[in-house]
Amino acid sequence: MNDIDRMKELVTQLNEAARAYYAEDREIMSNFEYDRLYDELAALEKRTGLVLANSPTQAVGYEAVEELPKERHESPMLSLGKTKSREELASWLGDQRGLLSWKLDGLTIVLTYREGRLFKAVTRGNGEVGEVITPNARTFVNLPLQIPYQGELVLRGEAVITYADFARINEQIPEAEARYKNPRNLCSGSVRQLNSQITAQRSVRFFAFALVRADGVDFENSREKQFLFLKNQGFEVVEYRAVTAQSMAEAVAWFEKKITDYPVPSDGLVLLLDDIAYGEALGRTAKFPRNAIAFKWADEVAETTLRQMEWSASRTGLINPVAVFDPVELEGTTVSRASVHNVSIVRELKLGIGDRITVYKANMIIPQIAENLTKSGSLEIPCTCPVCHGPTQIRQENDTETLICPNPDCDAKKLKAFTLFVSRDALNIDGLSEATLEKFLARGFLHTYADLFHLDRHREEIEQMDGFGEKSCQNLLASVDRARHTTLARLIYSLGIPGIGIANARMLCREYRNDLDRMLSASAEELAAIDGVGPVIAGAFEDFFASDKNRRALEALLSEVELEKESFSEQERPLSGQSFVITGSLEHFENRSALKEAIEALGGKVTGSVTGKTVCLINNDSTSGSAKNKKARELGVEVLTEEAFMERFLQGQKEK
């Protein structure tokens, strides 16, 4: 392959990885591999003098998503040149004084304050255009909403989520595959939420790293004086140390020692010239400013031998590969295991038992395989599930292959089923976390859903379990008793019928006036004719109750619960036959799902796209230039704010 063909290949690979990471919050390539390929491309460009269109060495970030309002930055937000050499870092600084700080791994935000109050917050976006996330920024836990300085203040910083908050939030997500891969992905999704209430729950923090403008303040030509000014305004500034070329090695070593226990994700350091005028006089390249440079940790890599590939079955049927290798010392700890994520990466690395591999810690924290030196490609993908021993399947979504167990009765899926059953929209049993359910399943307390209502049989053993006691057990049993009083819709949803959420369950119950016998005897064709159900949901419902096992499970539950009586009338369905679209953030409802349920409860239908049949588009930013607003205007569909919609269509309805 010649140089130009190799460059084309590298541009494609790197842009695909960047798109997944920045726009879709998923990772298809390790940081180690991305840096290696990026450096190879940069070297080829230097050698050939050729830079291809769309080269990641010229691009700055990625396009903003469609849903949030967009805004162009006053000046481009450039990436930083980088090095992994400590000597090069000192040489770059020369005889200047610099500020060495953490390079935090989150989402870059530009803040504007006017008359002492937060006026605007915009994400970095593609460096030229970002997303306006002002309501979300107001929820950042350490961000001052009012400051002493009354002039216009513009600054840049990093929104981050600490490792501790990352772990806490992931623990609240029942599905292992739905959990976030790293704090950076979680932060990116949190900052760009359409509902600021969700952002507020994520404990996002902001660390300032650059002052862009503060008119009328004399900083005596010093970046450090700018940092101190920001501190005095109430901002948390990224931790830094003043350095010279002579003290560089000592300062880098100080950060290196501290990173293993540092609570905030960091993927390196930033060296900034303290002399403002000198730095600005250096100008910029097409991609990089010349007054700062990034230092990325040279990953400590160890060579070892792959001894085993464990395949771990999850609650949703995914079977995840975990590499087990001869123990090696990395960043001061012994490492012997690393997640390989999916089948695609197994095949890309051409793994085989006995292969010589190199391993490292991504960001000095997470063990990863860097390279396979042997590339035997002899590792067999399991044909049977490690739990139920039934046949496996390989599922492909986009460009990623994953291994799954399709057996609906696999023991690995029991935990998922019970977790759904006790969740808030189902039976709503407090005190039964995923961890507790796992313990109860392991001890044999639970075989069927009905067993949950007889946990009192195991009272003495539960009281002796870690995390329990007499009071905790008493509270749990009381919560179980409260759950006996429920609705048919909640009960149907709790069974975990594929595709049937709480709104669909309510729709079915309303259609059949809570007559369960009529509902169960209905054919798929009859069910599909119900507005808002359709053939897929109808088929899933019929298939589920065609199983004797599922019928028996429902009958057992009906003997344990007391269903609340609900009355239905056509007057309660004033929106029957009407179609609506919701976009953007909401103020009166908890989220768009809550408003969707309110509309469906009144007989209406909520769709994802605007058509000629849409009654109205609900959007609090009714004047925005979003794709849905444009489509509505083209078709003559009315755009209403949430409040206007409620006044016209939901009068007398209870808000959430």
PDB file of C-alpha atoms in Angstrom, residues 418-626:
ATOM      1  CA  PHE A 418     -36.893  -9.005  38.742  1.00  0.00           C
ATOM      2  CA  THR A 419     -35.311  -5.534  38.542  1.00  0.00           C
ATOM      3  CA  LEU A 420     -38.020  -4.419  36.124  1.00  0.00           C
ATOM      4  CA  PHE A 421     -40.746  -6.053  38.201  1.00  0.00           C
ATOM      5  CA  VAL A 422     -39.929  -4.015  41.329  1.00  0.00           C
ATOM      6  CA  SER A 423     -39.183  -0.746  39.484  1.00  0.00           C
ATOM      7  CA  ARG A 424     -41.105   2.490  40.034  1.00  0.00           C
ATOM      8  CA  ASP A 425     -43.503   2.201  37.061  1.00  0.00           C
ATOM      9  CA  ALA A 426     -44.140  -1.490  37.769  1.00  0.00           C
ATOM     10  CA  LEU A 427     -44.848  -2.822  41.300  1.00  0.00           C
ATOM     11  CA  ASN A 428     -42.728  -0.054  42.892  1.00  0.00           C
ATOM     12  CA  ILE A 429     -41.187  -2.047  45.758  1.00  0.00           C
ATOM     13  CA  ASP A 430     -38.741   0.128  47.712  1.00  0.00           C
ATOM     14  CA  GLY A 431     -35.672  -1.476  49.271  1.00  0.00           C
ATOM     15  CA  LEU A 432     -35.056  -4.021  46.512  1.00  0.00           C
ATOM     16  CA  SER A 433     -31.971  -2.744  44.745  1.00  0.00           C
ATOM     17  CA  GLU A 434     -30.292  -4.752  42.030  1.00  0.00           C
ATOM     18  CA  ALA A 435     -27.613  -5.857  44.488  1.00  0.00           C
ATOM     19  CA  THR A 436     -30.228  -7.045  46.999  1.00  0.00           C
ATOM     20  CA  LEU A 437     -32.173  -8.934  44.334  1.00  0.00           C
ATOM     21  CA  GLU A 438     -28.958 -10.616  43.252  1.00  0.00           C
ATOM     22  CA  LYS A 439     -28.364 -11.809  46.823  1.00  0.00           C
ATOM     23  CA  PHE A 440     -31.945 -13.052  47.181  1.00  0.00           C
ATOM     24  CA  LEU A 441     -31.714 -14.953  43.896  1.00  0.00           C
ATOM     25  CA  ALA A 442     -28.408 -16.522  44.928  1.00  0.00           C
ATOM     26  CA  ARG A 443     -29.898 -17.686  48.248  1.00  0.00           C
ATOM     27  CA  GLY A 444     -32.885 -19.239  46.514  1.00  0.00           C
ATOM     28  CA  PHE A 445     -35.501 -16.875  47.962  1.00  0.00           C
ATOM     29  CA  LEU A 446     -36.862 -16.013  44.506  1.00  0.00           C
ATOM     30  CA  HIS A 447     -37.924 -18.331  41.698  1.00  0.00           C
ATOM     31  CA  THR A 448     -41.121 -16.652  40.508  1.00  0.00           C
ATOM     32  CA  TYR A 449     -42.476 -13.121  40.844  1.00  0.00           C
ATOM     33  CA  ALA A 450     -45.031 -14.349  43.375  1.00  0.00           C
ATOM     34  CA  ASP A 451     -42.157 -15.356  45.693  1.00  0.00           C
ATOM     35  CA  LEU A 452     -41.543 -11.651  46.329  1.00  0.00           C
ATOM     36  CA  PHE A 453     -44.767 -11.531  48.313  1.00  0.00           C
ATOM     37  CA  HIS A 454     -43.543 -14.291  50.627  1.00  0.00           C
ATOM     38  CA  LEU A 455     -40.169 -12.888  51.645  1.00  0.00           C
ATOM     39  CA  ASP A 456     -41.484 -12.975  55.228  1.00  0.00           C
ATOM     40  CA  ARG A 457     -40.692 -16.691  55.138  1.00  0.00           C
ATOM     41  CA  HIS A 458     -37.017 -15.721  55.091  1.00  0.00           C
ATOM     42  CA  ARG A 459     -37.224 -12.914  57.646  1.00  0.00           C
ATOM     43  CA  GLU A 460     -34.592 -14.311  60.057  1.00  0.00           C
ATOM     44  CA  GLU A 461     -32.068 -14.953  57.301  1.00  0.00           C
ATOM     45  CA  ILE A 462     -32.646 -11.528  55.718  1.00  0.00           C
ATOM     46  CA  GLU A 463     -32.116  -9.776  59.060  1.00  0.00           C
ATOM     47  CA  GLN A 464     -28.688 -11.437  59.308  1.00  0.00           C
ATOM     48  CA  MET A 465     -27.564 -10.376  55.818  1.00  0.00           C
ATOM     49  CA  ASP A 466     -25.035  -7.576  55.286  1.00  0.00           C
ATOM     50  CA  GLY A 467     -26.803  -4.247  54.910  1.00  0.00           C
ATOM     51  CA  PHE A 468     -29.930  -5.461  56.629  1.00  0.00           C
ATOM     52  CA  GLY A 469     -31.172  -5.714  60.169  1.00  0.00           C
ATOM     53  CA  GLU A 470     -34.508  -5.927  61.900  1.00  0.00           C
ATOM     54  CA  LYS A 471     -35.593  -2.394  60.927  1.00  0.00           C
ATOM     55  CA  SER A 472     -34.478  -2.669  57.301  1.00  0.00           C
ATOM     56  CA  CYS A 473     -36.190  -6.008  56.892  1.00  0.00           C
ATOM     57  CA  GLN A 474     -39.369  -4.618  58.442  1.00  0.00           C
ATOM     58  CA  ASN A 475     -39.333  -1.685  56.016  1.00  0.00           C
ATOM     59  CA  LEU A 476     -38.822  -4.028  53.057  1.00  0.00           C
ATOM     60  CA  LEU A 477     -41.726  -6.273  54.025  1.00  0.00           C
ATOM     61  CA  ALA A 478     -43.947  -3.217  54.524  1.00  0.00           C
ATOM     62  CA  SER A 479     -43.027  -2.009  51.020  1.00  0.00           C
ATOM     63  CA  VAL A 480     -43.926  -5.447  49.624  1.00  0.00           C
ATOM     64  CA  ASP A 481     -47.330  -5.270  51.308  1.00  0.00           C
ATOM     65  CA  ARG A 482     -47.976  -1.818  49.852  1.00  0.00           C
ATOM     66  CA  ALA A 483     -47.151  -3.172  46.405  1.00  0.00           C
ATOM     67  CA  ARG A 484     -50.042  -5.629  46.683  1.00  0.00           C
ATOM     68  CA  HIS A 485     -52.359  -2.722  45.877  1.00  0.00           C
ATOM     69  CA  THR A 486     -51.708  -1.891  42.236  1.00  0.00           C
ATOM     70  CA  THR A 487     -53.335  -1.422  38.836  1.00  0.00           C
ATOM     71  CA  LEU A 488     -53.693  -3.901  36.009  1.00  0.00           C
ATOM     72  CA  ALA A 489     -51.600  -1.659  33.758  1.00  0.00           C
ATOM     73  CA  ARG A 490     -48.697  -1.697  36.222  1.00  0.00           C
ATOM     74  CA  LEU A 491     -49.001  -5.464  36.581  1.00  0.00           C
ATOM     75  CA  ILE A 492     -48.893  -6.039  32.817  1.00  0.00           C
ATOM     76  CA  TYR A 493     -45.913  -3.704  32.441  1.00  0.00           C
ATOM     77  CA  SER A 494     -44.081  -5.475  35.289  1.00  0.00           C
ATOM     78  CA  LEU A 495     -44.133  -8.772  33.374  1.00  0.00           C
ATOM     79  CA  GLY A 496     -41.543  -7.447  30.918  1.00  0.00           C
ATOM     80  CA  ILE A 497     -43.444  -8.181  27.700  1.00  0.00           C
ATOM     81  CA  PRO A 498     -41.117  -7.114  24.838  1.00  0.00           C
ATOM     82  CA  GLY A 499     -41.990  -3.667  23.504  1.00  0.00           C
ATOM     83  CA  ILE A 500     -44.747  -2.965  26.025  1.00  0.00           C
ATOM     84  CA  GLY A 501     -44.005   0.014  28.240  1.00  0.00           C
ATOM     85  CA  ILE A 502     -46.239   1.488  30.892  1.00  0.00           C
ATOM     86  CA  ALA A 503     -48.011   3.749  28.353  1.00  0.00           C
ATOM     87  CA  ASN A 504     -48.830   0.794  26.071  1.00  0.00           C
ATOM     88  CA  ALA A 505     -50.065  -1.218  29.049  1.00  0.00           C
ATOM     89  CA  ARG A 506     -52.382   1.634  30.063  1.00  0.00           C
ATOM     90  CA  MET A 507     -53.655   1.899  26.505  1.00  0.00           C
ATOM     91  CA  LEU A 508     -54.578  -1.796  26.427  1.00  0.00           C
ATOM     92  CA  CYS A 509     -56.253  -1.640  29.827  1.00  0.00           C
ATOM     93  CA  ARG A 510     -58.292   1.374  28.797  1.00  0.00           C
ATOM     94  CA  GLU A 511     -59.365  -0.251  25.529  1.00  0.00           C
ATOM     95  CA  TYR A 512     -60.615  -3.369  27.341  1.00  0.00           C
ATOM     96  CA  ARG A 513     -61.873  -1.524  30.444  1.00  0.00           C
ATOM     97  CA  ASN A 514     -59.501  -3.594  32.614  1.00  0.00           C
ATOM     98  CA  ASP A 515     -61.220  -6.815  31.506  1.00  0.00           C
ATOM     99  CA  LEU A 516     -58.192  -9.115  31.602  1.00  0.00           C
ATOM    100  CA  ASP A 517     -60.031 -12.147  30.191  1.00  0.00           C
ATOM    101  CA  ARG A 518     -61.081 -10.191  27.090  1.00  0.00           C
ATOM    102  CA  MET A 519     -57.560  -8.843  26.705  1.00  0.00           C
ATOM    103  CA  LEU A 520     -55.948 -12.284  26.897  1.00  0.00           C
ATOM    104  CA  SER A 521     -58.411 -13.856  24.479  1.00  0.00           C
ATOM    105  CA  ALA A 522     -57.958 -11.108  21.857  1.00  0.00           C
ATOM    106  CA  SER A 523     -56.125 -12.050  18.668  1.00  0.00           C
ATOM    107  CA  ALA A 524     -53.054 -10.200  17.452  1.00  0.00           C
ATOM    108  CA  GLU A 525     -55.129  -8.730  14.622  1.00  0.00           C
ATOM    109  CA  GLU A 526     -57.681  -7.349  17.080  1.00  0.00           C
ATOM    110  CA  LEU A 527     -54.978  -5.890  19.311  1.00  0.00           C
ATOM    111  CA  ALA A 528     -53.143  -4.335  16.364  1.00  0.00           C
ATOM    112  CA  ALA A 529     -56.282  -2.450  15.367  1.00  0.00           C
ATOM    113  CA  ILE A 530     -56.150  -0.437  18.606  1.00  0.00           C
ATOM    114  CA  ASP A 531     -54.897   3.086  17.940  1.00  0.00           C
ATOM    115  CA  GLY A 532     -51.299   3.337  19.157  1.00  0.00           C
ATOM    116  CA  VAL A 533     -50.662  -0.420  19.429  1.00  0.00           C
ATOM    117  CA  GLY A 534     -49.835  -1.770  15.981  1.00  0.00           C
ATOM    118  CA  PRO A 535     -48.791  -5.257  14.793  1.00  0.00           C
ATOM    119  CA  VAL A 536     -45.383  -5.455  16.533  1.00  0.00           C
ATOM    120  CA  ILE A 537     -46.691  -4.791  20.050  1.00  0.00           C
ATOM    121  CA  ALA A 538     -49.797  -6.888  19.379  1.00  0.00           C
ATOM    122  CA  GLY A 539     -47.670  -9.818  18.247  1.00  0.00           C
ATOM    123  CA  ALA A 540     -45.412  -9.552  21.286  1.00  0.00           C
ATOM    124  CA  PHE A 541     -48.433  -9.520  23.608  1.00  0.00           C
ATOM    125  CA  GLU A 542     -50.021 -12.575  21.964  1.00  0.00           C
ATOM    126  CA  ASP A 543     -46.735 -14.518  21.880  1.00  0.00           C
ATOM    127  CA  PHE A 544     -46.026 -13.780  25.538  1.00  0.00           C
ATOM    128  CA  PHE A 545     -49.336 -15.112  26.786  1.00  0.00           C
ATOM    129  CA  ALA A 546     -49.246 -18.091  24.414  1.00  0.00           C
ATOM    130  CA  SER A 547     -46.665 -19.472  26.863  1.00  0.00           C
ATOM    131  CA  ASP A 548     -48.176 -21.632  29.627  1.00  0.00           C
ATOM    132  CA  LYS A 549     -45.309 -20.575  31.894  1.00  0.00           C
ATOM    133  CA  ASN A 550     -46.170 -16.892  31.498  1.00  0.00           C
ATOM    134  CA  ARG A 551     -49.877 -17.551  32.020  1.00  0.00           C
ATOM    135  CA  ARG A 552     -49.151 -19.421  35.245  1.00  0.00           C
ATOM    136  CA  ALA A 553     -46.894 -16.595  36.451  1.00  0.00           C
ATOM    137  CA  LEU A 554     -49.714 -14.089  35.896  1.00  0.00           C
ATOM    138  CA  GLU A 555     -52.280 -16.317  37.643  1.00  0.00           C
ATOM    139  CA  ALA A 556     -49.976 -16.683  40.651  1.00  0.00           C
ATOM    140  CA  LEU A 557     -49.580 -12.917  40.850  1.00  0.00           C
ATOM    141  CA  LEU A 558     -53.312 -12.303  40.618  1.00  0.00           C
ATOM    142  CA  SER A 559     -53.756 -14.358  43.782  1.00  0.00           C
ATOM    143  CA  GLU A 560     -51.271 -12.088  45.586  1.00  0.00           C
ATOM    144  CA  VAL A 561     -52.343  -8.598  44.501  1.00  0.00           C
ATOM    145  CA  GLU A 562     -55.465  -6.470  44.772  1.00  0.00           C
ATOM    146  CA  LEU A 563     -56.194  -4.520  41.592  1.00  0.00           C
ATOM    147  CA  GLU A 564     -57.543  -1.013  41.969  1.00  0.00           C
ATOM    148  CA  LYS A 565     -60.835  -0.349  40.214  1.00  0.00           C
ATOM    149  CA  GLU A 566     -60.698   2.230  37.446  1.00  0.00           C
ATOM    150  CA  SER A 567     -63.583   3.752  35.564  1.00  0.00           C
ATOM    151  CA  PHE A 568     -63.384   4.674  31.900  1.00  0.00           C
ATOM    152  CA  SER A 569     -65.540   6.866  29.703  1.00  0.00           C
ATOM    153  CA  GLU A 570     -65.243   8.319  26.224  1.00  0.00           C
ATOM    154  CA  GLN A 571     -65.304  11.802  27.751  1.00  0.00           C
ATOM    155  CA  GLU A 572     -61.909  10.969  29.292  1.00  0.00           C
ATOM    156  CA  ARG A 573     -60.381  10.581  25.800  1.00  0.00           C
ATOM    157  CA  PRO A 574     -60.783  14.037  24.238  1.00  0.00           C
ATOM    158  CA  LEU A 575     -57.593  13.679  22.169  1.00  0.00           C
ATOM    159  CA  SER A 576     -58.616  10.416  20.509  1.00  0.00           C
ATOM    160  CA  GLY A 577     -57.410  10.266  16.894  1.00  0.00           C
ATOM    161  CA  GLN A 578     -55.129  13.309  17.240  1.00  0.00           C
ATOM    162  CA  SER A 579     -51.369  13.160  16.647  1.00  0.00           C
ATOM    163  CA  PHE A 580     -48.706  15.336  18.322  1.00  0.00           C
ATOM    164  CA  VAL A 581     -44.914  15.780  18.246  1.00  0.00           C
ATOM    165  CA  ILE A 582     -42.794  16.899  21.237  1.00  0.00           C
ATOM    166  CA  THR A 583     -39.283  18.364  21.023  1.00  0.00           C
ATOM    167  CA  GLY A 584     -36.925  20.342  23.250  1.00  0.00           C
ATOM    168  CA  SER A 585     -36.872  20.702  27.037  1.00  0.00           C
ATOM    169  CA  LEU A 586     -39.996  21.030  29.207  1.00  0.00           C
ATOM    170  CA  GLU A 587     -40.840  23.079  32.291  1.00  0.00           C
ATOM    171  CA  HIS A 588     -44.177  21.777  33.571  1.00  0.00           C
ATOM    172  CA  PHE A 589     -43.591  18.063  32.958  1.00  0.00           C
ATOM    173  CA  GLU A 590     -40.683  16.039  34.312  1.00  0.00           C
ATOM    174  CA  ASN A 591     -39.619  15.010  30.807  1.00  0.00           C
ATOM    175  CA  ARG A 592     -41.013  14.332  27.352  1.00  0.00           C
ATOM    176  CA  SER A 593     -42.048  10.804  28.343  1.00  0.00           C
ATOM    177  CA  ALA A 594     -44.260  12.250  31.094  1.00  0.00           C
ATOM    178  CA  LEU A 595     -46.011  14.578  28.633  1.00  0.00           C
ATOM    179  CA  LYS A 596     -46.319  11.718  26.141  1.00  0.00           C
ATOM    180  CA  GLU A 597     -48.071   9.596  28.781  1.00  0.00           C
ATOM    181  CA  ALA A 598     -50.455  12.453  29.601  1.00  0.00           C
ATOM    182  CA  ILE A 599     -51.389  12.794  25.923  1.00  0.00           C
ATOM    183  CA  GLU A 600     -51.812   9.049  25.447  1.00  0.00           C
ATOM    184  CA  ALA A 601     -53.950   8.815  28.580  1.00  0.00           C
ATOM    185  CA  LEU A 602     -56.388  11.194  26.857  1.00  0.00           C
ATOM    186  CA  GLY A 603     -56.425   9.093  23.695  1.00  0.00           C
ATOM    187  CA  GLY A 604     -53.877  11.086  21.730  1.00  0.00           C
ATOM    188  CA  LYS A 605     -50.820   9.782  19.911  1.00  0.00           C
ATOM    189  CA  VAL A 606     -47.234  11.073  20.059  1.00  0.00           C
ATOM    190  CA  THR A 607     -44.969  10.486  17.060  1.00  0.00           C
ATOM    191  CA  GLY A 608     -41.323  11.247  16.370  1.00  0.00           C
ATOM    192  CA  SER A 609     -41.646  13.294  13.206  1.00  0.00           C
ATOM    193  CA  VAL A 610     -43.868  16.091  11.901  1.00  0.00           C
ATOM    194  CA  THR A 611     -46.279  15.125   9.100  1.00  0.00           C
ATOM    195  CA  GLY A 612     -49.364  16.616   7.509  1.00  0.00           C
ATOM    196  CA  LYS A 613     -51.464  14.721  10.079  1.00  0.00           C
ATOM    197  CA  THR A 614     -49.707  16.313  13.069  1.00  0.00           C
ATOM    198  CA  VAL A 615     -52.100  18.530  15.060  1.00  0.00           C
ATOM    199  CA  CYS A 616     -49.252  20.580  16.533  1.00  0.00           C
ATOM    200  CA  LEU A 617     -45.559  20.548  17.401  1.00  0.00           C
ATOM    201  CA  ILE A 618     -44.888  21.193  21.106  1.00  0.00           C
ATOM    202  CA  ASN A 619     -41.662  23.184  21.491  1.00  0.00           C
ATOM    203  CA  ASN A 620     -40.883  25.800  24.147  1.00  0.00           C
ATOM    204  CA  ASP A 621     -38.421  27.354  21.703  1.00  0.00           C
ATOM    205  CA  SER A 622     -41.122  27.928  19.109  1.00  0.00           C
ATOM    206  CA  THR A 623     -38.993  30.365  17.066  1.00  0.00           C
ATOM    207  CA  SER A 624     -35.898  28.156  16.757  1.00  0.00           C
ATOM    208  CA  GLY A 625     -34.530  27.028  13.407  1.00  0.00           C
ATOM    209  CA  SER A 626     -34.557  23.318  14.298  1.00  0.00           C
TER     210      SER A 626
END
